[in-house]
PDB file of C-alpha atoms in Angstrom:
ATOM      1  CA  GLY A 293       0.009  -0.105   0.399  1.00 70.00           C
ATOM      2  CA  ILE A 294       1.097   3.640  -0.770  1.00 73.00           C
ATOM      3  CA  PRO A 295       1.276   5.712   2.243  1.00 72.00           C
ATOM      4  CA  LEU A 296      -2.270   7.918   2.275  1.00 73.00           C
ATOM      5  CA  THR A 297      -4.410   5.043   0.008  1.00 77.00           C
ATOM      6  CA  ALA A 298      -6.461   2.158   1.974  1.00 79.00           C
ATOM      7  CA  GLY A 299      -4.424  -0.155   2.008  1.00 83.00           C
ATOM      8  CA  PHE A 300      -1.116   1.405   4.221  1.00 84.00           C
ATOM      9  CA  VAL A 301      -3.234   2.229   5.579  1.00 83.00           C
ATOM     10  CA  GLY A 302      -5.303  -1.817   6.272  1.00 85.00           C
ATOM     11  CA  LYS A 303      -1.231  -2.156   6.027  1.00 87.00           C
ATOM     12  CA  TRP A 304      -0.288  -0.395   9.507  1.00 87.00           C
ATOM     13  CA  ALA A 305      -3.719  -1.348  11.451  1.00 86.00           C
ATOM     14  CA  VAL A 306      -2.635  -5.012  10.940  1.00 88.00           C
ATOM     15  CA  PHE A 307       0.721  -4.315  12.140  1.00 90.00           C
ATOM     16  CA  THR A 308       0.397  -2.206  15.014  1.00 89.00           C
ATOM     17  CA  SER A 309      -2.770  -5.382  16.246  1.00 87.00           C
ATOM     18  CA  ALA A 310       0.291  -7.606  15.929  1.00 89.00           C
ATOM     19  CA  LEU A 311       2.976  -5.625  17.240  1.00 90.00           C
ATOM     20  CA  SER A 312       1.383  -5.143  20.153  1.00 89.00           C
ATOM     21  CA  ALA A 313       0.317  -8.656  20.655  1.00 88.00           C
ATOM     22  CA  GLY A 314       3.850  -9.139  20.778  1.00 90.00           C
ATOM     23  CA  PHE A 315       3.820 -10.920  17.132  1.00 91.00           C
ATOM     24  CA  TRP A 316       6.649  -9.548  16.271  1.00 93.00           C
ATOM     25  CA  PRO A 317       8.469 -12.200  14.632  1.00 94.00           C
ATOM     26  CA  VAL A 318       5.928 -12.449  12.139  1.00 93.00           C
ATOM     27  CA  VAL A 319       5.308  -8.288  11.442  1.00 93.00           C
ATOM     28  CA  LEU A 320       9.405  -8.460  10.560  1.00 95.00           C
ATOM     29  CA  VAL A 321       7.909 -10.825   8.025  1.00 95.00           C
ATOM     30  CA  ALA A 322       5.294  -9.187   6.328  1.00 92.00           C
ATOM     31  CA  ILE A 323       7.683  -5.844   6.334  1.00 91.00           C
ATOM     32  CA  VAL A 324      10.705  -7.671   4.425  1.00 93.00           C
ATOM     33  CA  SER A 325       8.323  -9.502   2.178  1.00 92.00           C
ATOM     34  CA  SER A 326       6.619  -5.632   1.150  1.00 88.00           C
ATOM     35  CA  VAL A 327       9.446  -4.612   0.411  1.00 88.00           C
ATOM     36  CA  ILE A 328      10.428  -7.860  -1.768  1.00 91.00           C
ATOM     37  CA  ALA A 329       7.134  -7.241  -3.086  1.00 87.00           C
ATOM     38  CA  VAL A 330       8.088  -3.700  -4.467  1.00 86.00           C
ATOM     39  CA  TYR A 331      10.547  -4.888  -6.308  1.00 88.00           C
ATOM     40  CA  PHE A 332       7.602  -6.082  -8.949  1.00 87.00           C
ATOM     41  CA  TYR A 333       5.479  -3.744  -8.206  1.00 85.00           C
ATOM     42  CA  ILE A 334       8.219  -0.990 -10.205  1.00 89.00           C
ATOM     43  CA  ARG A 335       9.227  -4.171 -12.726  1.00 89.00           C
ATOM     44  CA  TYR A 336       5.884  -3.596 -14.159  1.00 87.00           C
ATOM     45  CA  ILE A 337       5.867   0.219 -14.347  1.00 87.00           C
ATOM     46  CA  ARG A 338       9.841   0.354 -15.665  1.00 89.00           C
ATOM     47  CA  VAL A 339       8.063  -2.138 -18.599  1.00 85.00           C
ATOM     48  CA  MET A 340       4.648  -0.126 -19.186  1.00 83.00           C
ATOM     49  CA  PHE A 341       6.234   3.283 -18.921  1.00 87.00           C
ATOM     50  CA  PHE A 342      10.158   2.553 -20.038  1.00 88.00           C
ATOM     51  CA  ASP A 343      10.185  -0.043 -21.720  1.00 82.00           C
ATOM     52  CA  ASP A 344       9.613  -0.069 -25.823  1.00 81.00           C
ATOM     53  CA  PRO A 345       6.993  -2.356 -27.374  1.00 76.00           C
ATOM     54  CA  ASP A 346       8.430  -5.831 -29.538  1.00 76.00           C
ATOM     55  CA  PRO A 347       8.163  -4.605 -33.111  1.00 76.00           C
ATOM     56  CA  GLY A 348       5.003  -5.699 -34.731  1.00 75.00           C
ATOM     57  CA  GLN A 349       2.715  -5.396 -31.422  1.00 74.00           C
ATOM     58  CA  THR A 350       0.953  -2.357 -31.533  1.00 73.00           C
ATOM     59  CA  ALA A 351      -1.901  -1.419 -28.864  1.00 72.00           C
ATOM     60  CA  ALA A 352      -5.098  -1.535 -29.437  1.00 77.00           C
ATOM     61  CA  VAL A 353      -6.973   1.496 -27.255  1.00 75.00           C
ATOM     62  CA  SER A 354     -10.445   2.011 -26.776  1.00 86.00           C
ATOM     63  CA  GLU A 355     -12.915   4.475 -25.652  1.00 91.00           C
ATOM     64  CA  PRO A 356     -13.801   3.318 -22.098  1.00 91.00           C
ATOM     65  CA  SER A 357     -17.710   3.570 -21.243  1.00 94.00           C
ATOM     66  CA  VAL A 358     -19.863   6.095 -18.933  1.00 96.00           C
ATOM     67  CA  LEU A 359     -20.372   3.136 -16.540  1.00 96.00           C
ATOM     68  CA  THR A 360     -15.971   2.450 -16.786  1.00 94.00           C
ATOM     69  CA  ILE A 361     -14.951   5.745 -15.440  1.00 96.00           C
ATOM     70  CA  GLY A 362     -17.657   6.200 -13.546  1.00 97.00           C
ATOM     71  CA  THR A 363     -16.258   3.037 -11.079  1.00 96.00           C
ATOM     72  CA  ILE A 364     -12.364   4.035 -11.727  1.00 96.00           C
ATOM     73  CA  ALA A 365     -13.579   7.325  -9.851  1.00 97.00           C
ATOM     74  CA  ILE A 366     -15.507   5.959  -7.232  1.00 96.00           C
ATOM     75  CA  CYS A 367     -13.149   3.472  -6.281  1.00 94.00           C
ATOM     76  CA  LEU A 368     -10.309   5.704  -6.102  1.00 93.00           C
ATOM     77  CA  ALA A 369     -12.155   8.841  -4.244  1.00 92.00           C
ATOM     78  CA  ALA A 370     -12.832   5.374  -1.782  1.00 90.00           C
ATOM     79  CA  THR A 371      -9.111   3.972  -1.767  1.00 88.00           C
ATOM     80  CA  LEU A 372      -8.307   7.845  -1.164  1.00 88.00           C
ATOM     81  CA  VAL A 373     -10.740   8.861   1.741  1.00 87.00           C
ATOM     82  CA  LEU A 374      -9.837   5.798   3.255  1.00 84.00           C
ATOM     83  CA  GLY A 375      -5.952   6.598   3.505  1.00 83.00           C
ATOM     84  CA  ILE A 376      -6.585  10.120   4.304  1.00 87.00           C
ATOM     85  CA  VAL A 377      -9.457   9.558   6.637  1.00 85.00           C
ATOM     86  CA  PRO A 378      -9.662   6.146   8.609  1.00 84.00           C
ATOM     87  CA  GLY A 379     -10.800   6.936  12.052  1.00 86.00           C
ATOM     88  CA  PRO A 380     -14.590   6.333  11.303  1.00 85.00           C
ATOM     89  CA  VAL A 381     -14.019   2.675   9.380  1.00 82.00           C
ATOM     90  CA  LEU A 382     -11.358   1.802  11.669  1.00 80.00           C
ATOM     91  CA  ASP A 383     -13.833   2.951  14.625  1.00 85.00           C
ATOM     92  CA  LEU A 384     -16.832  -0.225  13.160  1.00 82.00           C
ATOM     93  CA  VAL A 385     -14.033  -2.659  12.523  1.00 77.00           C
ATOM     94  CA  VAL A 386     -13.249  -2.438  16.422  1.00 79.00           C
ATOM     95  CA  GLY A 387     -17.317  -2.198  17.547  1.00 80.00           C
ATOM     96  CA  ALA A 388     -17.763  -4.749  14.999  1.00 77.00           C
ATOM     97  CA  GLY A 389     -15.202  -6.939  15.831  1.00 69.00           C
ATOM     98  CA  GLY A 390     -16.209  -6.425  20.126  1.00 72.00           C
ATOM     99  CA  PHE A 391     -20.191  -7.354  18.684  1.00 71.00           C
ATOM    100  CA  ILE A 392     -18.677 -10.627  17.399  1.00 68.00           C
ATOM    101  CA  ARG A 393     -16.850 -11.619  20.342  1.00 61.00           C
TER     102      ARG A 393
END
């Protein structure tokens, strides 16, 4: 998860919980795995934007529909809002966890 997105906040919440419970070896393995995963993400970004395409292969570009644009916009907004202001959702999750117990 990139900072200020929902994925980052989710990882932060899980890592904080695990650390407070004393599971630091698990958190250490998870952090190392996240750092290793960055290599794979950067590799795809490099291939998409910085490598030249193979000769003879052309990409077909199509116009997205209004539904596609709307769906992407809603998901982008939700990801950013949950990353910047995660408090209400985390409070809801804590309350749900107490309800389940």
